[in-house]
Coordinates of C-alpha atoms in Angstrom, one line a residue:
Chain A
X65 CA -33.0 64.4 89.7
X66 CA -31.0 61.1 89.9
X67 CA -28.8 60.2 93.1
X68 CA -25.8 59.6 92.5
X69 CA -25.2 55.9 93.7
X70 CA -23.1 54.6 95.6
X71 CA -22.3 50.7 95.7
X72 CA -21.3 50.3 99.2
X73 CA -24.0 48.7 100.4
X74 CA -23.8 45.7 97.5
X75 CA -19.8 45.1 98.6
X76 CA -20.5 45.3 101.8
X77 CA -22.7 42.7 101.4
X78 CA -20.8 40.6 98.5
X79 CA -17.9 41.8 98.1
X80 CA -14.5 40.6 99.2
X81 CA -11.1 42.0 101.6
X82 CA -9.1 42.6 98.0
X83 CA -5.0 44.1 98.0
X84 CA -5.1 46.2 95.1
X85 CA -0.8 46.3 94.7
X86 CA -0.8 49.2 91.4
X87 CA 2.5 49.5 89.3
X88 CA 2.7 53.1 90.1
X89 CA 1.9 53.9 94.0
X90 CA 1.3 52.1 97.4
X91 CA -0.8 49.2 98.0
X92 CA -4.6 50.3 98.4
X93 CA -7.5 47.8 100.9
X94 CA -11.3 47.5 100.5
X95 CA -13.7 45.3 99.1
X96 CA -14.5 44.0 95.6
X97 CA -16.5 41.1 94.2
X98 CA -14.4 38.1 92.4
X99 CA -16.7 36.5 89.4
X100 CA -15.7 33.3 88.6
X101 CA -17.8 32.6 85.0
X102 CA -17.3 28.9 83.4
X103 CA -18.4 29.2 80.6
X104 CA -17.5 27.2 76.5
X105 CA -16.2 28.9 73.6
X106 CA -15.6 27.6 70.2
X107 CA -19.2 26.3 69.1
X108 CA -18.6 24.7 72.3
X109 CA -15.5 23.1 71.9
X110 CA -13.5 24.8 74.9
X111 CA -14.7 25.3 78.3
X112 CA -12.6 28.0 80.1
X113 CA -12.6 30.4 83.5
X114 CA -13.0 34.1 82.6
X115 CA -12.9 35.8 86.1
X116 CA -13.4 39.2 86.6
X117 CA -13.0 41.9 88.8
X118 CA -15.7 44.3 89.9
X119 CA -15.1 47.1 92.3
X120 CA -16.2 50.7 93.7
X121 CA -14.3 53.6 91.3
X122 CA -14.0 55.1 94.5
X123 CA -11.7 53.1 96.2
X124 CA -10.0 51.7 93.9
X125 CA -7.5 52.8 90.7
X126 CA -6.9 50.3 88.9
X127 CA -5.0 49.7 85.3
X128 CA -3.7 46.8 83.3
X129 CA -1.5 45.1 84.9
X130 CA -2.3 45.8 88.6
X131 CA -2.3 43.1 91.1
X132 CA -4.8 41.9 93.4
X133 CA -4.6 39.6 96.2
X134 CA -7.7 37.4 97.8
X135 CA -7.6 35.1 100.1
X136 CA -3.5 35.1 99.7
X137 CA -3.5 34.7 96.0
X138 CA -2.2 37.2 93.3
X139 CA -4.3 38.7 90.3
X140 CA -3.2 40.3 87.4
X141 CA -5.4 42.6 86.1
X142 CA -5.7 41.6 82.5
X143 CA -7.1 44.7 80.1
X144 CA -8.0 47.9 81.0
X145 CA -11.1 48.4 83.7
X146 CA -14.0 49.6 82.5
X147 CA -17.0 51.7 83.5
X148 CA -20.4 50.3 84.9
X149 CA -23.3 52.6 85.0
X150 CA -22.1 56.0 85.9
X151 CA -18.7 55.1 86.7
X152 CA -18.7 54.4 90.1
X153 CA -17.8 50.7 89.6
X154 CA -15.8 49.3 86.9
X155 CA -15.4 45.7 85.7
X156 CA -11.7 44.3 84.0
X157 CA -10.8 40.6 84.2
X158 CA -8.2 39.0 85.9
X159 CA -6.0 36.4 86.0
X160 CA -3.8 34.0 88.4
X161 CA -0.4 34.9 88.4
Chain B
X739 CA -16.3 -0.8 50.9
X740 CA -18.8 0.2 54.7
X741 CA -18.0 4.2 56.2
X742 CA -17.2 3.4 59.5
X743 CA -16.7 7.4 61.5
X744 CA -15.6 6.3 64.8
X745 CA -13.3 3.4 63.7
X746 CA -11.9 6.5 61.1
X747 CA -11.7 8.6 64.5
X748 CA -9.8 6.2 66.5
X749 CA -7.0 5.7 63.4
X750 CA -6.7 9.2 63.1
X751 CA -6.3 9.7 66.8
X752 CA -3.9 7.1 67.0
X753 CA -1.8 8.4 64.4
X754 CA -1.6 11.8 66.3
X755 CA -0.7 10.1 69.7
X756 CA 3.4 10.1 68.7
X757 CA 2.9 13.9 68.2
X758 CA 1.1 14.6 70.8
X759 CA 3.7 15.9 73.4
X760 CA 1.6 15.4 76.8
X761 CA -0.9 16.8 75.1
X762 CA -4.1 15.8 75.9
X763 CA -6.4 15.9 72.3
X764 CA -9.7 15.4 72.1
X765 CA -11.8 13.3 70.4
X766 CA -15.7 15.1 68.3
X767 CA -17.3 14.4 72.1
X768 CA -15.5 15.6 74.4
X769 CA -14.3 19.5 75.3
X770 CA -10.7 20.5 75.8
X771 CA -10.7 22.1 79.1
X772 CA -8.9 25.7 79.9
X773 CA -9.9 26.4 83.2
X774 CA -8.3 28.1 85.6
X775 CA -6.8 25.2 87.0
X776 CA -6.8 22.7 84.4
X777 CA -3.6 22.7 81.3
X778 CA -2.7 25.9 78.9
X779 CA -3.4 24.1 75.7
X780 CA -5.6 21.6 74.0
X781 CA -5.9 20.0 70.8
X782 CA -9.2 18.7 68.7
X783 CA -10.2 17.0 65.8
X784 CA -13.9 17.0 64.6
X785 CA -16.0 15.6 62.3
X786 CA -16.5 18.7 59.9
X787 CA -18.4 17.5 57.0
X788 CA -19.2 14.3 54.9
X789 CA -19.3 14.8 51.1
X790 CA -20.0 13.5 47.6
X791 CA -17.5 13.5 45.2
X792 CA -17.6 11.0 42.4
X793 CA -19.6 7.9 41.2
X794 CA -18.9 4.9 39.3
X795 CA -22.1 2.2 38.7
X796 CA -22.4 1.1 42.4
X797 CA -19.7 3.1 44.4
X798 CA -18.7 6.1 45.7
X799 CA -15.8 8.0 46.8
X800 CA -16.6 10.5 49.6
X801 CA -14.3 13.2 51.1
X802 CA -14.6 13.2 54.8
X803 CA -13.3 16.4 55.9
X804 CA -12.1 16.8 59.7
X805 CA -10.8 19.6 61.9
X806 CA -7.1 19.2 63.7
X807 CA -7.5 22.6 66.3
X808 CA -5.0 23.6 68.2
X809 CA -6.3 25.9 71.8
X810 CA -4.2 28.4 74.0
X811 CA -4.8 30.6 77.2
X812 CA -2.4 33.7 76.1
X813 CA -2.3 35.0 79.0
X814 CA -1.6 31.8 81.5
X815 CA 0.4 30.0 78.9
X816 CA 4.6 30.0 79.5
X817 CA 6.3 30.8 76.2
X818 CA 7.2 27.1 76.2
X819 CA 3.5 25.9 76.2
X820 CA 3.0 28.3 73.1
X821 CA 6.0 26.5 71.6
X822 CA 5.4 23.3 72.7
X823 CA 1.6 24.0 71.5
X824 CA 2.6 25.6 67.7
X825 CA 5.2 22.2 67.5
X826 CA 2.0 20.4 67.7
X827 CA 0.6 22.2 65.6
X828 CA 3.2 21.8 63.1
X829 CA 3.9 18.6 63.5
X830 CA 0.0 16.9 63.6
X831 CA 0.3 18.4 60.0
X832 CA 3.2 16.4 59.3
X833 CA 1.8 13.1 60.4
X834 CA -1.0 13.7 58.8
X835 CA -0.8 14.9 55.0
X836 CA 0.0 12.1 52.6
X837 CA -0.6 9.2 55.1
X838 CA -1.6 6.3 54.0
X839 CA -5.1 5.8 56.1
X840 CA -5.6 2.4 53.8
X841 CA -4.3 0.9 50.7
X842 CA -4.0 3.5 48.1
X843 CA -6.0 6.3 50.5
X844 CA -4.3 9.0 51.3
X845 CA -5.2 12.1 53.2
X846 CA -4.5 15.7 52.4
X847 CA -4.8 19.0 53.0
X848 CA -8.2 20.9 53.7
X849 CA -10.3 24.7 54.8
X850 CA -10.2 23.5 59.0
X851 CA -11.9 25.6 61.3
X852 CA -11.7 29.6 61.6
X853 CA -7.8 30.8 63.1
X854 CA -8.7 33.6 65.7
X855 CA -9.1 34.6 69.4
X856 CA -12.2 34.6 71.0
X857 CA -10.9 37.0 74.2
X858 CA -7.5 35.6 75.2
X859 CA -8.1 32.4 74.3
X860 CA -6.5 31.3 70.4
X861 CA -7.6 28.2 68.1
X862 CA -5.2 27.6 65.3
X863 CA -7.0 25.0 62.4
X864 CA -6.1 22.9 60.0
X865 CA -8.5 21.1 57.8
X866 CA -7.8 17.8 56.2
X867 CA -9.7 14.9 54.1
X868 CA -9.5 11.2 54.3
X869 CA -11.3 9.6 50.9
X870 CA -12.9 7.0 51.9
X871 CA -15.1 4.2 48.8
X872 CA -18.9 2.8 49.8
X873 CA -20.4 0.2 47.4
X874 CA -23.4 0.6 47.5

């Protein structure tokens, strides 16, 4: 059978220390991956960056509107985090405050 | 009469400049910058099509259709910026409709590009037609 996926080694390698400030509850620290992919939309009329935050769900229980502090900058969770693979990780769009 | 697309673009941008109010209006060669450290709203005018309408002897009437598009980063834009974007859209419409780009040639509205969201980014668009007579 399959073993449960442990994402910890990935975050140890690629992650940055972040602080999660939920709208409800106390702050939590841990490792997450902030991705800043640039892309063009509307038939290449507009250049944008859509930052996403990928994090282990065992560490963070993020909800829309929560804040993550990364390198002293606050990022707001812009949508409902969606589960990745077996749910050991999740990903959401974030917007710099 | 000949037709110069790029000269027309220059005329259109000059007509729109007084209502830009600090918002960058890109020409068809540019790209609107809404990256995270850039502005939250932008605009662009784009050539869409050149279509024949009528012809008498060697004089052919054509429609040159353009779009005027306003883009908004709905997550980062403040209420004031969203209001400014809407104001630009309305003001641009007012500047272009009925504008006599040259004697006897008046601009009129037409379908633009599709308005809507891609993620958090909104495009609102209207189209306009500039009549052109090309003589062979």
